Coordinates of C-alpha atoms and ligand atoms in Angstrom, one line a residue:
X1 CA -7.2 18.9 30.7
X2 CA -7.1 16.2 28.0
X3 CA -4.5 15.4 24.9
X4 CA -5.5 14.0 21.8
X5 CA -3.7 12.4 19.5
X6 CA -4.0 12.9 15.5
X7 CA -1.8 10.5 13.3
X8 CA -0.9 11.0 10.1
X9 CA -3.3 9.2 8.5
X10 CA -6.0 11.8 10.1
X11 CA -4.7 14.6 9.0
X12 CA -3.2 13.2 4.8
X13 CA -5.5 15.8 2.7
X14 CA -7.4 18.6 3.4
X15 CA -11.0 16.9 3.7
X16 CA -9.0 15.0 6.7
X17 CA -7.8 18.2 7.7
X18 CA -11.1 19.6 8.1
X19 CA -12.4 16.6 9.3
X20 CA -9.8 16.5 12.8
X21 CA -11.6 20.0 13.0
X22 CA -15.2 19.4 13.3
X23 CA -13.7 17.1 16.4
X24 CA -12.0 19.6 17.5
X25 CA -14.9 22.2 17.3
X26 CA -16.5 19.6 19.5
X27 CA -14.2 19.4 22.0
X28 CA -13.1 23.6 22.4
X29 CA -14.4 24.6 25.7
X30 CA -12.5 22.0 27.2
X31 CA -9.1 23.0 27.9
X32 CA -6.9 20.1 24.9
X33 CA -3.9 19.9 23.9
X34 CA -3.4 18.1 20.3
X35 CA -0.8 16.7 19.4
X36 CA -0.2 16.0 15.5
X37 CA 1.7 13.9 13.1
X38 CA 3.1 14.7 10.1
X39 CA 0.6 13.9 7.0
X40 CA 0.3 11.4 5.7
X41 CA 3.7 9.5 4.4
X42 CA 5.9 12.6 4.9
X43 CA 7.9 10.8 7.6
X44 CA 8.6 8.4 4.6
X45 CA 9.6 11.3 2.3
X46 CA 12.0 12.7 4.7
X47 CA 13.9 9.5 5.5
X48 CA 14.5 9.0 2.1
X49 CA 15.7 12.6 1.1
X50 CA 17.8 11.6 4.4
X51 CA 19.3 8.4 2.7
X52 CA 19.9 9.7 -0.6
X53 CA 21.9 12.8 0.5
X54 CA 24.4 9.9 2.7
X55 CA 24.6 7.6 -0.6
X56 CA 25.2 10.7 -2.8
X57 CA 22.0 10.0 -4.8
X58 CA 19.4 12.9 -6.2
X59 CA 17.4 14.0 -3.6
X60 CA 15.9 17.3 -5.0
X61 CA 12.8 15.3 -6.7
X62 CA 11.4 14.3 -3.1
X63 CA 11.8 17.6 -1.4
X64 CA 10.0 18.9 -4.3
X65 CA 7.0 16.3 -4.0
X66 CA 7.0 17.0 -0.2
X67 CA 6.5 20.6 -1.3
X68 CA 4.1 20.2 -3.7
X69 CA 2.0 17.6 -1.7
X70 CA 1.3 20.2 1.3
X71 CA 1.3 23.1 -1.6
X72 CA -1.9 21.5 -2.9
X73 CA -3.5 20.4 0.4
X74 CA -2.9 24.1 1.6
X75 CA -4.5 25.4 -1.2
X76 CA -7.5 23.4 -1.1
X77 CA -7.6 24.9 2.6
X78 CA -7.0 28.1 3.0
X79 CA -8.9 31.2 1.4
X80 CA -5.6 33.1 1.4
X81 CA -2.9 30.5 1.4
X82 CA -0.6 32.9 1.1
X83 CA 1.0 33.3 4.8
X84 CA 0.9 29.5 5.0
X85 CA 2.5 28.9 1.9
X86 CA 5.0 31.2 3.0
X87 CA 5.7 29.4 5.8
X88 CA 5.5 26.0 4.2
X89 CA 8.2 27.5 1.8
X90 CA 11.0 28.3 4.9
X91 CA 10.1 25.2 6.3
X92 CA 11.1 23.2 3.2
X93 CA 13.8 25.3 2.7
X94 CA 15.4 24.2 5.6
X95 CA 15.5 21.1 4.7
X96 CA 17.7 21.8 2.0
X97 CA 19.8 24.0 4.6
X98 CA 19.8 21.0 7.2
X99 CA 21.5 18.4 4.8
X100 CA 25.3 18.8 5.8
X101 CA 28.0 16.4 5.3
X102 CA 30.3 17.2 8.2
X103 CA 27.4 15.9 11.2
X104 CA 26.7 12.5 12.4
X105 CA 24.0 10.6 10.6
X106 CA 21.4 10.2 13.3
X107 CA 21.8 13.6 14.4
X108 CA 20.9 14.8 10.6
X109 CA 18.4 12.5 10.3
X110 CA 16.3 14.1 13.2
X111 CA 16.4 17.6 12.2
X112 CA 15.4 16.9 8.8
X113 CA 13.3 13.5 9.6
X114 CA 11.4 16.6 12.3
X115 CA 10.2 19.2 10.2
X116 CA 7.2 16.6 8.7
X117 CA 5.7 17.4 12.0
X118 CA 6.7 21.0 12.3
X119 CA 4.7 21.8 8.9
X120 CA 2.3 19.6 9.6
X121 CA 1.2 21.6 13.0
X122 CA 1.5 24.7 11.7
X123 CA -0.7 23.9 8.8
X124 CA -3.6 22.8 11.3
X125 CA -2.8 25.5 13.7
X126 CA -3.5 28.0 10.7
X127 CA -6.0 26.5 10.1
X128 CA -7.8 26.3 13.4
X129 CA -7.3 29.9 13.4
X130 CA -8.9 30.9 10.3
X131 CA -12.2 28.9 11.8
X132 CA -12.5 31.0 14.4
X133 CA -11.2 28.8 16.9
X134 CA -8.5 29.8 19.7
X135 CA -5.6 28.3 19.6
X136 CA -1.8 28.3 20.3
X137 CA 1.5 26.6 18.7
X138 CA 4.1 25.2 20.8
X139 CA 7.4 23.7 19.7
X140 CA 7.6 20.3 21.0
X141 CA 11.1 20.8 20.9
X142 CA 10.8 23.2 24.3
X143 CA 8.4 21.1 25.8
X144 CA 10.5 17.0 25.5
X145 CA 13.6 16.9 26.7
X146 CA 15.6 14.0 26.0
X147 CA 19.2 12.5 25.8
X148 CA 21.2 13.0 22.4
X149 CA 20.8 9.6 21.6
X150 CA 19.7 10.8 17.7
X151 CA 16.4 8.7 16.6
X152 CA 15.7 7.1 19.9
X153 CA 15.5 9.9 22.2
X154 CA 15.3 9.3 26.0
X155 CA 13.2 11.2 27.7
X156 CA 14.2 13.2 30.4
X157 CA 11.0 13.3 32.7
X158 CA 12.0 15.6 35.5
X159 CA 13.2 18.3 33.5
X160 CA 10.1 17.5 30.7
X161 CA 7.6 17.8 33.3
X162 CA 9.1 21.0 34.3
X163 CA 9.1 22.6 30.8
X164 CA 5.3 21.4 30.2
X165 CA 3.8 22.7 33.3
X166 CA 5.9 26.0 32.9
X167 CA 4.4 26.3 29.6
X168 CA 1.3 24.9 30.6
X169 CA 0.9 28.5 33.4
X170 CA 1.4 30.8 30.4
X171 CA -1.0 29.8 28.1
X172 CA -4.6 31.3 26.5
X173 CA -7.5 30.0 27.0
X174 CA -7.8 27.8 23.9
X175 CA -6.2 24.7 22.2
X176 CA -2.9 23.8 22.3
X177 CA -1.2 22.3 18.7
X178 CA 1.9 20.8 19.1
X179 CA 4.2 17.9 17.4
X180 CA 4.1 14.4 18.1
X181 CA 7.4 12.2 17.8
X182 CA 10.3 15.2 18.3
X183 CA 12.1 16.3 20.9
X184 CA 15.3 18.3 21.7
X185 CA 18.0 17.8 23.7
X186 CA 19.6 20.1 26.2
X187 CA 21.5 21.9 23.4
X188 CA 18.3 22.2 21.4
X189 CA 19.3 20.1 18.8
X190 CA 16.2 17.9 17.4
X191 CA 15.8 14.6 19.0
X192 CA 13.2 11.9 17.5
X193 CA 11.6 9.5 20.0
X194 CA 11.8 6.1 17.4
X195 CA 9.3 5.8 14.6
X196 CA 5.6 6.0 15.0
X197 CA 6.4 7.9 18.5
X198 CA 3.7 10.6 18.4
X199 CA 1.5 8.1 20.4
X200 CA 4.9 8.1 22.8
X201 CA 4.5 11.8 22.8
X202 CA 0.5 12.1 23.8
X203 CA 1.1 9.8 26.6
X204 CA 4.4 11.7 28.1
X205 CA 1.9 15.2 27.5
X206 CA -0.4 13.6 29.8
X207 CA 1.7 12.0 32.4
X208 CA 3.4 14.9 33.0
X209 CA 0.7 17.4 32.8
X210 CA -1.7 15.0 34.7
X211 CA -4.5 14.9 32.5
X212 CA -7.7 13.5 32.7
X213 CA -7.7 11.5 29.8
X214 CA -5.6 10.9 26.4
X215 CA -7.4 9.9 23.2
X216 CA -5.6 8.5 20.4
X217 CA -7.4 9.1 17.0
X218 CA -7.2 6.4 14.5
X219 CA -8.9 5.0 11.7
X220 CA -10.1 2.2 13.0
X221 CA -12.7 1.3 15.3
X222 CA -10.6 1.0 18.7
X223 CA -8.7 -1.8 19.5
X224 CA -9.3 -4.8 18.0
X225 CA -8.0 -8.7 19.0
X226 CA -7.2 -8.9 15.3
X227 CA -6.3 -6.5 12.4
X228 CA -9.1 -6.4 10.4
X229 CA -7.7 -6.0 7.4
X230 CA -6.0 -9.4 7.7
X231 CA -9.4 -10.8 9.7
X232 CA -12.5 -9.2 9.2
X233 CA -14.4 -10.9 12.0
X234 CA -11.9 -9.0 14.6
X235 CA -14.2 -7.6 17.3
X236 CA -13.4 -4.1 18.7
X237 CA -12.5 -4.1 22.3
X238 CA -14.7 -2.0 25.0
X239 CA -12.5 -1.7 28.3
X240 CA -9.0 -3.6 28.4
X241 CA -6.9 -3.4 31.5
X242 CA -3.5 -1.5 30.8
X243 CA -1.2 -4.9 31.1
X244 CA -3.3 -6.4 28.0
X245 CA -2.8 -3.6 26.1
X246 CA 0.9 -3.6 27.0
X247 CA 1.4 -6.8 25.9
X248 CA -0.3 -6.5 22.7
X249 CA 1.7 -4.2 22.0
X250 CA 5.1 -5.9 22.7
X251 CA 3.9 -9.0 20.4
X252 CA 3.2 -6.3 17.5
X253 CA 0.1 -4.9 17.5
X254 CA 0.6 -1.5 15.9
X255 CA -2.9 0.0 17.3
X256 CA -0.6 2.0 20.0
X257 CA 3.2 2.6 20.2
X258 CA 4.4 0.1 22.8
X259 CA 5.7 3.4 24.8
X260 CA 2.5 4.6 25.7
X261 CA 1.2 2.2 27.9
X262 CA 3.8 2.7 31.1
X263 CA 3.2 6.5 31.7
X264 CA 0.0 6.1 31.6
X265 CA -0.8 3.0 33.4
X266 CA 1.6 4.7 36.1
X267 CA -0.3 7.5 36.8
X268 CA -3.6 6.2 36.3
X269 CA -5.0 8.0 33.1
X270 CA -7.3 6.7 31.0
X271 CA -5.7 6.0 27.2
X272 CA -9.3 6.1 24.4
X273 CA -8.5 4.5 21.4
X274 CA -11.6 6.1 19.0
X275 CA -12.3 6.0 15.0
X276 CA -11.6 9.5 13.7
X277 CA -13.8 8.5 11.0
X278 CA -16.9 7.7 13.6
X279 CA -16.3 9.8 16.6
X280 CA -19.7 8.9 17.8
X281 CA -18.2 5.3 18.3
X282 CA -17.4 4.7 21.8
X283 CA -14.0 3.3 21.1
X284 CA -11.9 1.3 23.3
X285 CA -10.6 2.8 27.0
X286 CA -7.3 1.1 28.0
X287 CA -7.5 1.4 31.9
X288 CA -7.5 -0.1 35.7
X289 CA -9.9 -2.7 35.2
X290 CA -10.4 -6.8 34.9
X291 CA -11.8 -8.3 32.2
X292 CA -12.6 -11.9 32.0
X293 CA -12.8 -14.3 29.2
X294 CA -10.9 -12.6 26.6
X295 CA -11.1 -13.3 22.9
X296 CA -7.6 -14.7 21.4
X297 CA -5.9 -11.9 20.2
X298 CA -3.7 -12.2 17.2
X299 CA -0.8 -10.2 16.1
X300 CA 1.2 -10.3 13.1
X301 CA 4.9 -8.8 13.1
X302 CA 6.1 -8.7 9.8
X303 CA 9.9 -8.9 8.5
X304 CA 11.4 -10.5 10.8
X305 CA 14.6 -12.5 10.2
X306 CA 15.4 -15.9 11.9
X307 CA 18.9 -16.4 13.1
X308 CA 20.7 -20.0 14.2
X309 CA 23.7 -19.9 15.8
X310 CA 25.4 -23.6 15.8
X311 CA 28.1 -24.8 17.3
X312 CA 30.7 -26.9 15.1
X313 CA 33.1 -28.6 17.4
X314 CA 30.7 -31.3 18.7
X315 CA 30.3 -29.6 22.1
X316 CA 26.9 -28.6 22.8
X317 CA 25.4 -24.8 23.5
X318 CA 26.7 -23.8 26.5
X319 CA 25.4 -21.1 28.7
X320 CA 28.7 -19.0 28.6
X321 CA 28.2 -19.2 24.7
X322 CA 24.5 -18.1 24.7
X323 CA 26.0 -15.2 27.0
X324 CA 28.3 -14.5 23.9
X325 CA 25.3 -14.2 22.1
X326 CA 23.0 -12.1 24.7
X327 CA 26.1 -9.7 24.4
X328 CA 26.6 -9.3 20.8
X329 CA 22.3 -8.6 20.6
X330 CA 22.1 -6.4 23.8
X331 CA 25.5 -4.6 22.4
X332 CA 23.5 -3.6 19.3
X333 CA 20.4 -2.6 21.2
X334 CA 18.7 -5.6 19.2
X335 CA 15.0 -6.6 20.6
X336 CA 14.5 -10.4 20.6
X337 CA 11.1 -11.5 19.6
X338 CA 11.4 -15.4 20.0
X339 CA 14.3 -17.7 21.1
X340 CA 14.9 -21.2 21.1
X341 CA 17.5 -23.5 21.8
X342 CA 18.4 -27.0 21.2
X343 CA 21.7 -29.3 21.6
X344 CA 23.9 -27.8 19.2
X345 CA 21.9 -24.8 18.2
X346 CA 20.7 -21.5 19.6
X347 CA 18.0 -19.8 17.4
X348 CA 16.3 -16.5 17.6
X349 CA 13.9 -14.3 15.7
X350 CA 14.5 -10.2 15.4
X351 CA 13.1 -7.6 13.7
X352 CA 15.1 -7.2 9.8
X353 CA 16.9 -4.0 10.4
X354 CA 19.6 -4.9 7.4
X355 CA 22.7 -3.0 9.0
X356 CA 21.8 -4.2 12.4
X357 CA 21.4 -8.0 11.3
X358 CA 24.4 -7.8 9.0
X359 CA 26.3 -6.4 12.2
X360 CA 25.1 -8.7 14.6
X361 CA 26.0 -11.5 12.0
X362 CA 29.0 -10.6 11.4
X363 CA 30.0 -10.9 15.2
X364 CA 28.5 -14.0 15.8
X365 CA 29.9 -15.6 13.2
X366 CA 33.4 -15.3 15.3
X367 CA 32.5 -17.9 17.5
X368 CA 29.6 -19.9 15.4
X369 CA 28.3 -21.3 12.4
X370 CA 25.2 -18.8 11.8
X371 CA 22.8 -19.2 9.8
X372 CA 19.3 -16.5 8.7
X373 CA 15.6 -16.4 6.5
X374 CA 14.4 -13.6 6.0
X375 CA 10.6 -12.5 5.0
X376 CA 9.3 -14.1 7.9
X377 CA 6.2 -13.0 9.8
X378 CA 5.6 -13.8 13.7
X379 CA 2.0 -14.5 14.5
X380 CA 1.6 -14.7 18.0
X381 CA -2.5 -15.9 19.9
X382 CA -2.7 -14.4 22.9
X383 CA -5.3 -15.9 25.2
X384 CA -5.5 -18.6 22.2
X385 CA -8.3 -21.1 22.4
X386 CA -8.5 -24.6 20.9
X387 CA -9.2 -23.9 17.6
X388 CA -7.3 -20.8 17.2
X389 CA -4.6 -23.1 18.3
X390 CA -4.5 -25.4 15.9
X391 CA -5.4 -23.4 12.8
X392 CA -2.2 -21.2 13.2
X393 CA 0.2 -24.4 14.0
X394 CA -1.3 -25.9 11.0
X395 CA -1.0 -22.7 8.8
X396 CA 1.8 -23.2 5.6
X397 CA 5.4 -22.5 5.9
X398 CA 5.4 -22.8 9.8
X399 CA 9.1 -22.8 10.8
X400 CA 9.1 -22.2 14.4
X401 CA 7.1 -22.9 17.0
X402 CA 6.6 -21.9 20.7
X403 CA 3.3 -21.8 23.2
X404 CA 3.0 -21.5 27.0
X405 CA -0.5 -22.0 28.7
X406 CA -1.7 -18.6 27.4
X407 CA 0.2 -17.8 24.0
X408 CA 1.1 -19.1 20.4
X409 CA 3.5 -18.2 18.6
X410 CA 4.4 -18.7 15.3
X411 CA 6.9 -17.8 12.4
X412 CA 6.3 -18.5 9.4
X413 CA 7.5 -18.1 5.9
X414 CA 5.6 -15.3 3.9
X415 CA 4.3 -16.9 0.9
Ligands
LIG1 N1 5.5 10.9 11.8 C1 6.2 9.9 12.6 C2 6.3 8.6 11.9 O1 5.6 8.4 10.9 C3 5.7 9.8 14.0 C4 4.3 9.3 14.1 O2 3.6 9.2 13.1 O3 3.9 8.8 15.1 O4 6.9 7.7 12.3
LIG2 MG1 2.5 8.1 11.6

């Protein structure tokens, strides 16, 4: 079996609707399991009903343009939107429904934050069906087990791996539709697996089901050494060995969720990165392979925030302060991107969560001076060359700087 991946960008109006389904008519003797986004921006929408019903705010206007946005694109679907709608209607009444004061934030986030990809699949599984094509819906929620830790779910593989192959012996011939990004833990309640993690979700569907192959749809080419929005001379990738892609990933690149690599790379499945726009493009395959001579690769990580941490008593950074620090960052499950240290100063760059930074600061600032910029932007060349090199240490508003043998990085203020 295979899994494919459509994102939300794939599936935003109907024509992209009907577009993922001329692949899929392609692809339906083989026995596929898809796994969808919500469309478009509708993970968006949700978070911020989410955030207005905490801070009190209106929220009724955006559950009423999440309505009317999949309203319109069902109508310009179906013949007889009628059952759809119908559905479409319960789903985004339970929204409303979900939205109670008395549970923990996170945990209400993830049942609302969730139904995006619940409508979203059973719009396209409808749809599927009235084109004549066989298919079946399953609730990602009985197929991913994780732990209850609300919006970063970890996944439970033994008991996951269980639930897919027991579902995977009772199924029709046909395709499988099910949800990317949501889980449930083992009191059913909705569990997300961190933003963007549909591409998490493809990649556990194949580990655990063995599959031949997982292709992630996306509108781009494959993947590229550069964005080529910011770089329009970035060349599209034909093979790269799973430990490149990894990395790229953990410097930024937002082609693939940095999750996906591992469970693939571990049980030796191919990942396809293909153009849902040109299917007839080859695409890139992530696999077990060498190749030489790489291109520099260049990532951009927006908003990220600097923070210095300086000691004031003319003592220098010791390492039992810096492990004051590593506590205070590991303590709120903070990711460091860059660090560097000096005599009297220990600097490092995160991503600009504003609780978490205000939080972190707050602690730090028991036992230093600390100091933070915001709007920054980390550009790290991978494999950089000699002119790469110096055309990003030279680049304006440079306020960091760190290489080894293989990789640049810079941050740098956005201007
Ligand atoms: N819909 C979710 C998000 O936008 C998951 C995903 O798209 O991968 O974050
Ligand atoms: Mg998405």
């Amino acid at each position: 079996m295979k899994v494919f991946k459509f994102g939300g960008a794939s599936v935003k109006h109907a024509a992209a609707v009907r577009n993922v389904t001329s692949i899929l008519k392609q692809h339906k003797e083989e026995s596929l399991w898809v796994v969808v986004s919500a469309m478009g921006k509708t993970t968006n929408a949700l978070e911020r009903v989410v955030f207005a019903f905490r801070k009190g705010e209106d929220f009724a206007a955006e559950i009423q343009g999440i309505f009317e946005y999949h309203q319109h694109l069902i109508r310009e679907l179906f013949i007889h939107p009628e059952p759809v709608l119908n559905q479409l209607a319960k789903a985004v009444d339970s929204i409303h429904h979900n939205l109670v004061n008395h549970i923990d934030e996170d945990e209400l986030y993830d049942r609302v934050v969730s139904l995006g990809e619940v409508i979203s699949s059973q719009i396209i599984y409808q749809f599927l069906l009235s084109e004549g094509i066989h298919a079946t819906w399953l609730d990602a929620r009985d197929l991913i087990r994780t732990d209850s830790t609300f919006r970063e779910g970890q996944v439970d593989w033994s008991a996951t791996t269980q639930m897919l192959q027991n579902a995977k012996k009772k199924l029709a011939p046909g395709i499988v539709i099910t949800q990317g990004f949501i889980g449930a833990d083992n009191q059913n309640r909705s569990v997300t697996l961190g933003r963007e993690g549909s591409d998490f979700t493809a990649a556990i569907i194949g580990s655990c089901l063995k599959a031949e192959s997982v292709t992630i749809w996306k509108d781009v080419p494959g993947v590229m050494n550069a964005d080529p929005k910011r770089l329009p001379a970035a060349i599209v990738f034909p093979e790269l060995p799973y430990t490149e892609a990894a990395e790229m990933t953990y410097y930024g690149a937002s082609v693939i969720h940095p999750k996906t690599i591992k469970p693939l790379a571990l049980g030796n499945i191919p990942l396809w990165v293909k153009s849902f726009t040109d299917p007839s493009f080859a695409g890139t395959v992530i696999h077990d392979c060498k190749v030489e001579g790489l291109p520099p690769v260049i990532v951009f990580k927006e908003n990220q925030c600097l923070i210095s941490c300086k000691v004031t008593d003319f003592t220098f950074v010791n390492e039992a302060q810096l492990s004051v620090i590593f506590h205070a960052i590991t303590a709120l499950n903070i990711k460091l991107n860059v660090m560097q240290n000096s005599a009297i100063s220990f600097s490092f760059c995160i991503d600009f969560r504003e609780n978490k930074v205000m939080a972190l600061i707050e602690k730090l600032q028991e036992h230093f001076e600390v100091y933070y910029n915001t709007n920054l932007t980390l550009i790290t060349i991978k494999n950089y060359d000699e002119k790469s090199f110096d055309t990003y240490r030279k680049r304006e508003g440079v306020i960091l700087e760190q290489s080894s043998r293989s990789t640049l990085q810079v941050l740098v203020k956005d201007l």
